[in-house]
Short mmCIF file of C-alpha atoms in Angstrom, two decimals:
data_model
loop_
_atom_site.label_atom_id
_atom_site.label_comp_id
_atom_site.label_asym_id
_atom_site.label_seq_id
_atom_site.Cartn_x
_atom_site.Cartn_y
_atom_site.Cartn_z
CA UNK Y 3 102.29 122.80 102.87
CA UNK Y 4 104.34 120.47 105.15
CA UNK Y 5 107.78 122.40 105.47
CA UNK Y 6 106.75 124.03 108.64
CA UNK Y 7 106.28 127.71 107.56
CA UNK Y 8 103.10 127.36 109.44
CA UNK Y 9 100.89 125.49 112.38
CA UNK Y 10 97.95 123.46 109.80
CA UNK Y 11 94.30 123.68 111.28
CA UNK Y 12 93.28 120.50 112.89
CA UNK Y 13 91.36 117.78 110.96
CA UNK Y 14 90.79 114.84 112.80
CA UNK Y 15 88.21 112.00 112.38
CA UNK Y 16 86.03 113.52 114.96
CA UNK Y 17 87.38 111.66 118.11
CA UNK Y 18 90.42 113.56 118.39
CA UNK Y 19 93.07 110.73 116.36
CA UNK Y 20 94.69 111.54 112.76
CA UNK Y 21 92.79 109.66 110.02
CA UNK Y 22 93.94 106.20 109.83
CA UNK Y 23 95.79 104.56 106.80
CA UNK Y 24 93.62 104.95 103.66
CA UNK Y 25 93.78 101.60 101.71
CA UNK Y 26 95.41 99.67 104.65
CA UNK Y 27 93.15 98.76 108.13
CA UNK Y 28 91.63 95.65 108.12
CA UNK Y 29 87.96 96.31 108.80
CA UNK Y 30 85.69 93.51 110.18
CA UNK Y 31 84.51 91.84 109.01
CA UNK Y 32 86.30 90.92 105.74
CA UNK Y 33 85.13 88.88 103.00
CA UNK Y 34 87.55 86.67 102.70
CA UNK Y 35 87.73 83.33 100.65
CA UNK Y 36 87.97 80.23 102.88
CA UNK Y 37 86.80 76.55 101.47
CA UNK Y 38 86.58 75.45 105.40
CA UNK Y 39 82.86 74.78 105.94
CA UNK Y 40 81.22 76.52 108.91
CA UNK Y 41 77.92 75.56 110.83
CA UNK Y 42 75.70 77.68 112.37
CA UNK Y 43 77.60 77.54 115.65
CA UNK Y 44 80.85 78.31 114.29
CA UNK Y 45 79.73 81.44 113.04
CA UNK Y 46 77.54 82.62 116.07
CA UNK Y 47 80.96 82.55 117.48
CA UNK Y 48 82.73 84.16 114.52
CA UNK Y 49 80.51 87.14 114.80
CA UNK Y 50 80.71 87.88 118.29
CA UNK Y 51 84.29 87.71 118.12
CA UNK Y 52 84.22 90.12 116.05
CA UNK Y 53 81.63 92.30 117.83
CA UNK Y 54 84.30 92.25 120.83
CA UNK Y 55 86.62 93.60 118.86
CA UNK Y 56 85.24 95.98 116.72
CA UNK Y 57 85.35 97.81 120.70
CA UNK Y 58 88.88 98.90 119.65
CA UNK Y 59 90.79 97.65 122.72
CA UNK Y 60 93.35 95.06 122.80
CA UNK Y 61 92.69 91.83 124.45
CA UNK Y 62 93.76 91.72 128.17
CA UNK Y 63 96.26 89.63 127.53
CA UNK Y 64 97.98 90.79 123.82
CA UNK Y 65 101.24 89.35 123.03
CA UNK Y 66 103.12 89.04 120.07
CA UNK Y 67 104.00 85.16 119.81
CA UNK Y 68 108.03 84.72 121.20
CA UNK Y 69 111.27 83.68 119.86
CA UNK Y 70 111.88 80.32 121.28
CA UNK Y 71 108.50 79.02 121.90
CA UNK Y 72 106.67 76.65 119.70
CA UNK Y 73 102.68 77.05 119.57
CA UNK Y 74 100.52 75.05 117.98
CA UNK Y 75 97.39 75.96 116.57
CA UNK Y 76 95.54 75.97 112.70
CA UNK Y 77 96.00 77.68 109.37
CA UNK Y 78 93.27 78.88 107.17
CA UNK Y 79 93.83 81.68 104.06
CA UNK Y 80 93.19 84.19 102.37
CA UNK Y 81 93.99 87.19 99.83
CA UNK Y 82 95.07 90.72 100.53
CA UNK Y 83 94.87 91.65 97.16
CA UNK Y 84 98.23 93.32 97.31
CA UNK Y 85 97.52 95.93 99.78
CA UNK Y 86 99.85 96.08 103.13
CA UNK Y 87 97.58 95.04 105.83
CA UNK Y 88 96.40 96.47 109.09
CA UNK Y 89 100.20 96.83 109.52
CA UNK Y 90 100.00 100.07 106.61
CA UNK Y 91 102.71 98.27 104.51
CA UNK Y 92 103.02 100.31 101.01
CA UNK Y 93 102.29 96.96 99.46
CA UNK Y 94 102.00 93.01 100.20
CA UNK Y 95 105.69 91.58 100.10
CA UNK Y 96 106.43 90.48 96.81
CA UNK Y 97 106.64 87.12 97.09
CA UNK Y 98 103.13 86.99 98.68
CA UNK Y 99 103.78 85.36 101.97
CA UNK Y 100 102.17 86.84 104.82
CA UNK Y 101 100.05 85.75 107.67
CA UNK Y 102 97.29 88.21 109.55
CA UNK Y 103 96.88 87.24 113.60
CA UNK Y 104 94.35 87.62 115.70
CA UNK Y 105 94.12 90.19 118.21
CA UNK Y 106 95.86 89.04 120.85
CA UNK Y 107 98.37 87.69 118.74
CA UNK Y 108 98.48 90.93 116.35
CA UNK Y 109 98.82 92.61 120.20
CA UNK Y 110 98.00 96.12 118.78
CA UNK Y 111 100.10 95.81 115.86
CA UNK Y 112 103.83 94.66 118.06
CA UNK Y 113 104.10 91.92 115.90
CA UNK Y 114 104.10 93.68 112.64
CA UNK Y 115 106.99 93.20 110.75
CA UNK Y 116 108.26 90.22 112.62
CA UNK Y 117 108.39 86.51 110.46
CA UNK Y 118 107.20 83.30 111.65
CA UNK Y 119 108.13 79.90 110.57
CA UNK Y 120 104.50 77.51 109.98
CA UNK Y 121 104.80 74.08 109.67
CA UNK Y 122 101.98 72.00 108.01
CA UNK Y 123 101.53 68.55 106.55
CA UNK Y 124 103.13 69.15 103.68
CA UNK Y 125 106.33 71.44 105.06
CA UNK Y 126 107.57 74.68 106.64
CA UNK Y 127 106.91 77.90 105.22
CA UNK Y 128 108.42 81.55 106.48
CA UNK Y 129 105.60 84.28 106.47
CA UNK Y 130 105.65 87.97 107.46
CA UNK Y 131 103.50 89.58 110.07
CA UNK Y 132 101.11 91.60 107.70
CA UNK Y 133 97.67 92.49 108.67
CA UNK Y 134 95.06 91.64 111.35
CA UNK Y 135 92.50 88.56 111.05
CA UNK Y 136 89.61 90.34 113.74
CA UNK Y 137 87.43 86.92 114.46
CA UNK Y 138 90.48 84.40 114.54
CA UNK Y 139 91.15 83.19 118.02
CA UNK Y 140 94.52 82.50 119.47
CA UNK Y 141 96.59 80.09 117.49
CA UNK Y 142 94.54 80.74 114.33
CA UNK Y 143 96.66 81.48 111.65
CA UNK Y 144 95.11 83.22 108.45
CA UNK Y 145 97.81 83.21 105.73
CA UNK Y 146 98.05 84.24 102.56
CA UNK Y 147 96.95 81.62 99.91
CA UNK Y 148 100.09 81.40 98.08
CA UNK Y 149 101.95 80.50 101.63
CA UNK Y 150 98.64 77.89 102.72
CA UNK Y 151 99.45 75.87 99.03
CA UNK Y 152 103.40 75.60 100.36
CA UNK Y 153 101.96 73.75 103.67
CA UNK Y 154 98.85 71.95 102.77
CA UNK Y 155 96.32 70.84 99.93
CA UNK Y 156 94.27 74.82 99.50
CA UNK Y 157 91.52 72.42 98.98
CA UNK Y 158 91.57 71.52 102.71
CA UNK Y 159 91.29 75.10 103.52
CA UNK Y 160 91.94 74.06 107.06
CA UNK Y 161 94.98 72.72 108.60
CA UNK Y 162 96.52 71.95 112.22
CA UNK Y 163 99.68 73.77 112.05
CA UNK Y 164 102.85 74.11 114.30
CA UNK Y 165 104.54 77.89 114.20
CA UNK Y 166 107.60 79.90 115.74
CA UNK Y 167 108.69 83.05 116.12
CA UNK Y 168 111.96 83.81 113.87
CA UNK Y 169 114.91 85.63 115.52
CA UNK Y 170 116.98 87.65 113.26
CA UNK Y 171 115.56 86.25 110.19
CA UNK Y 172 117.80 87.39 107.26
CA UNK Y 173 116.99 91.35 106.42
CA UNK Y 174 116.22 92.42 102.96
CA UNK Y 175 117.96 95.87 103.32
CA UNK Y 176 118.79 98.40 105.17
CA UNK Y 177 115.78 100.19 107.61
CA UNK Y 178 113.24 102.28 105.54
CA UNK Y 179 111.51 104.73 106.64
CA UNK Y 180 107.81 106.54 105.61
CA UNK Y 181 106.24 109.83 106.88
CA UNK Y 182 102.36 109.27 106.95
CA UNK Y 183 100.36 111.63 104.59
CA UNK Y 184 99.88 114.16 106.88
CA UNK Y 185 102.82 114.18 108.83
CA UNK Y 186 104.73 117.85 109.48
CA UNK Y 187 106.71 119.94 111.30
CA UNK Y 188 103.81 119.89 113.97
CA UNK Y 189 102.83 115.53 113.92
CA UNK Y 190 105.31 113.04 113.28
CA UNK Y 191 104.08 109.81 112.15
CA UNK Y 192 106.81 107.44 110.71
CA UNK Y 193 106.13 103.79 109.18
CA UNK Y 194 109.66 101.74 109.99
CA UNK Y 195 109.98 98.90 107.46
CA UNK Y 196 112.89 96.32 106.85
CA UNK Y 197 113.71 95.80 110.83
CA UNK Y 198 113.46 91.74 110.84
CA UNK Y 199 112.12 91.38 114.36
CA UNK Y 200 109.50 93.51 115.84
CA UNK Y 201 110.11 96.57 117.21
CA UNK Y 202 110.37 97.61 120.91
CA UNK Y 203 111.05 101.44 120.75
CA UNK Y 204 111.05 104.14 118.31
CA UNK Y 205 113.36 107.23 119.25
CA UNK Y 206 113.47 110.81 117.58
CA UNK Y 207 116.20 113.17 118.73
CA UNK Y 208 114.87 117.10 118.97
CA UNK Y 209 116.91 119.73 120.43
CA UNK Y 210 119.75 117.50 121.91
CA UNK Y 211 117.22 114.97 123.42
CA UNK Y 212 115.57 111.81 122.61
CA UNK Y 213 111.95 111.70 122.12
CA UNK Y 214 109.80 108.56 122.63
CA UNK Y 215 107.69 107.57 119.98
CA UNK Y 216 103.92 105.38 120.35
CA UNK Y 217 102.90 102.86 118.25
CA UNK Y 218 99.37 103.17 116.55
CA UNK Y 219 97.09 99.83 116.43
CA UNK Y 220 97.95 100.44 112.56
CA UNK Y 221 101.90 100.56 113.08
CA UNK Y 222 102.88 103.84 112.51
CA UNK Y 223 105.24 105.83 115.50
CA UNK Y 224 103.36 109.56 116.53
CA UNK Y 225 104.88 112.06 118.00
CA UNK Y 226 101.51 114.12 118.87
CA UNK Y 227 103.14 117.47 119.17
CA UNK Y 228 105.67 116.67 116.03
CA UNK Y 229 109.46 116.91 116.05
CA UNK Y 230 109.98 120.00 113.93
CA UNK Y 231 111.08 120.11 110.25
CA UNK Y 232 113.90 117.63 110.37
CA UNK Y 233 115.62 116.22 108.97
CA UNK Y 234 115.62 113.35 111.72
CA UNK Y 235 117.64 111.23 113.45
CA UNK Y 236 115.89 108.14 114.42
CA UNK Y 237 116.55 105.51 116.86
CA UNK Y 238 114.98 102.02 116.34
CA UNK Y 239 115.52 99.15 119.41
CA UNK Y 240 113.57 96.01 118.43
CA UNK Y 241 112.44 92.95 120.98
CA UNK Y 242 115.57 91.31 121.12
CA UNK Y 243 117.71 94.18 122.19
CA UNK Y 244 119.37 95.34 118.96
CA UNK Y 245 119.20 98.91 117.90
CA UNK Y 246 119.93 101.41 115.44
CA UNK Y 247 120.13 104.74 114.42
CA UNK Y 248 119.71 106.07 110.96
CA UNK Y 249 120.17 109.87 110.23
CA UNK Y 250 119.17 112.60 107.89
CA UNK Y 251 115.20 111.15 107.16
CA UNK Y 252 113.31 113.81 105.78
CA UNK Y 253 109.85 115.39 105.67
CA UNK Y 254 108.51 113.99 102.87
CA UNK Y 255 105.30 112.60 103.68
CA UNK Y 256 104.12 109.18 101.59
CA UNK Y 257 107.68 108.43 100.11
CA UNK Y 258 109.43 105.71 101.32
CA UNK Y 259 113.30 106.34 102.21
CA UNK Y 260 115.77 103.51 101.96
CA UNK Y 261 118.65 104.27 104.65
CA UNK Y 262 122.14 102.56 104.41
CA UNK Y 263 121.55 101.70 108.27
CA UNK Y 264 121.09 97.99 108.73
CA UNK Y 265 119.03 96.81 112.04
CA UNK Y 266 121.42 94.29 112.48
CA UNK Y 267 124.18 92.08 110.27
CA UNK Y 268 126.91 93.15 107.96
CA UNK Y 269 126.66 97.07 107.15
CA UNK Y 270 126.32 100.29 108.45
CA UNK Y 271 124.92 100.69 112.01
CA UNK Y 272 125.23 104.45 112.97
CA UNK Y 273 124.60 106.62 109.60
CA UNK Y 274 121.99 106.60 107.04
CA UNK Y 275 120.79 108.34 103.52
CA UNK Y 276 117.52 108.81 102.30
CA UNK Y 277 117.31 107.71 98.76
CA UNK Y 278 115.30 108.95 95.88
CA UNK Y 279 111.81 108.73 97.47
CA UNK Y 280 109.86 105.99 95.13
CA UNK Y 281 106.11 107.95 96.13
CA UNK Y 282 104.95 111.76 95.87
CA UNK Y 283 104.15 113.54 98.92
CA UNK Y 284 100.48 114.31 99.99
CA UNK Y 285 98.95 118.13 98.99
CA UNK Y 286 96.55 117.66 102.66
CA UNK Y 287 98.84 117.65 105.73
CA UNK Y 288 96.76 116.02 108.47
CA UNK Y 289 98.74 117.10 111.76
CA UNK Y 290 96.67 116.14 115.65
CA UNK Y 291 94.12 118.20 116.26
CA UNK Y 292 95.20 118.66 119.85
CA UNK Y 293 98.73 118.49 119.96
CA UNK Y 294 100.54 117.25 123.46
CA UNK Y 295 104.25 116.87 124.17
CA UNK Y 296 105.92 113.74 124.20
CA UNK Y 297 108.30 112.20 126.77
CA UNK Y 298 112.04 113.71 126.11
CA UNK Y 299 115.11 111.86 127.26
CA UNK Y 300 118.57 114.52 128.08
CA UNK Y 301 120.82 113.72 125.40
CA UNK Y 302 123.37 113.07 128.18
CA UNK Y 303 121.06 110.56 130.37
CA UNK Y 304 121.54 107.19 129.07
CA UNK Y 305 117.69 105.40 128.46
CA UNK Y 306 116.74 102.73 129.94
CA UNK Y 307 116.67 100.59 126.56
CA UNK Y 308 120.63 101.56 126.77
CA UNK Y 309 120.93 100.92 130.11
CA UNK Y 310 119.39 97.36 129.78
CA UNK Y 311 121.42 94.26 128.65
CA UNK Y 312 120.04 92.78 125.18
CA UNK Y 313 117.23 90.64 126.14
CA UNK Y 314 117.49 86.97 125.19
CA UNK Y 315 114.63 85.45 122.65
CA UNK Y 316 113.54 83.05 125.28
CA UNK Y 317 112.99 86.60 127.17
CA UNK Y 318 111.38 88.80 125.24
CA UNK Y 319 108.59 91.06 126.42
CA UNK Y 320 105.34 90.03 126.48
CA UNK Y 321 102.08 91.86 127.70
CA UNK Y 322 100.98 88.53 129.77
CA UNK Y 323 103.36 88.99 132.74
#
């Protein structure tokens, strides 16, 4: 049961962390189908890439790429096969354009959900921050096939390419918002979807105060110690300084709720309303097997994301100091 009536024994995957997302990570390495020829050096240094990072830490120096700043770099593809990435996505965006990064790129999943605009011979084509490519270096762009054939011959398999961070790219909706299977009164977990620009700060107000979320590698917010039986009010701030607040989420792990709160743009910007969840909820609630308390914020202290003046693209935060 998830509706609180009780604290769930632990099950963890044996190093103290909630399962990860089932159908989702991006595990090196990957087959994936490239028509780029390799040598024998290229893939000494494709495997030990991917050796490094199999470690599980983020480079030293992780960033997502920046509004503003144009990087230059190469394009291969490949095919997710309609699953949502290392970034836990339900699904692959429908119109199948997508790009994974490498790691310190992907920066422990900050750029997921952001767009980027990739220039090739043959155009410019607007992709979505999706998934994870483990052995591609910095600049290396691994998109989705279907976006490679709008920039370049697939028969080429390899491109140079040019590529941008886009600020307040147009939004398809209003936020969304998922519970991870698993998730109760006792371990939040929330997937935020529809935000345009990557996200800075997840907020979940408990008891008259705010509670700071952290971001998973695999893009979901955790509370460790949960934030009771909601519903929830949650407060999303993404790089660029916009925020908003959607109300009235509910526990209902693995369904995806549609708010009427907009990140940014015409609409709503205070209030929100689940709609008809589109998924059933797990039977096995998975809550932290060793629950510890988050950081809590008086509701009548101002944050410091509130405090702060919007920050500028050519500003935004970066990892790399």
């Amino acid at each position: 049961m998830t509706d609180g009536s009780a604290p769930h024994p632990p099950t963890t995957t044996g190093d103290g962390r909630p399962p990860a997302p089932a159908g989702h990570r991006r595990t090196p390495p990957r087959t994936r189908r490239r028509l780029a020829a390799a040598g024998l050096a290229g893939l000494a240094v494709v495997v030990a890439v991917t050796l490094a990072v199999r470690g599980g830490a983020a480079p030293a120096c992780a960033a997502p790429p920046a509004g503003g700043a144009t990087h230059t770099g190469k394009a291969t593809f490949y095919d997710s096969k309609g699953a949502g990435g290392n970034c836990s996505r339900p699904a692959a965006p429908a119109n199948r354009l997508y790009v994974a990064l490498g790691p310190s790129e992907y920066a422990a999943g900050a750029s997921c959900g952001g767009f980027l605009d990739v220039t090739g011979p043959r155009g410019t084509v607007r992709v979505l921050v999706l998934d994870q490519c483990p052995e591609c270096a910095p600049g290396h762009l691994d998109l989705s096939a279907e976006a490679f054939a709008r920039i370049a011959d697939p028969v080429r398999g390899v491109v140079k390419v040019s590529y941008r961070a886009v600020v307040d790219p147009p939004l398809p909706g209003p936020l969304t918002f998922r519970l991870k299977e698993g998730a109760s009164r006792w371990w939040f977990a929330v997937l935020v979807g529809d935000h345009g620009n990557p996200l800075r700060a997840v907020e979940v107000r408990q008891d008259g105060a705010w509670r700071v979320a952290e971001r998973a590698d695999y893009n979901y917010w955790l509370i460790a110690s949960g934030a009771g039986p909601g519903p929830y009010q949650i407060r999303v701030t993404d790089v660029y300084g916009h925020r908003a607040t959607a109300t009235g989420i509910r526990m209902l792990p693995g369904q995806v709720q549609r708010s009427t709160t907009r990140m940014y743009g015409a609409g709503p910007a205070t209030t929100a309303r689940p709609a008809k969840p589109s998924r059933s909820p797990s039977a096995r609630p998975r809550p932290s097997a060793s629950p510890s308390p988050s950081r809590a914020l008086p509701a009548e202290t101002p944050t410091l994301l509130e405090a702060a003046a919007p920050i500028t693209p050519s500003a935004a935060p970066t990892a790399c100091g």
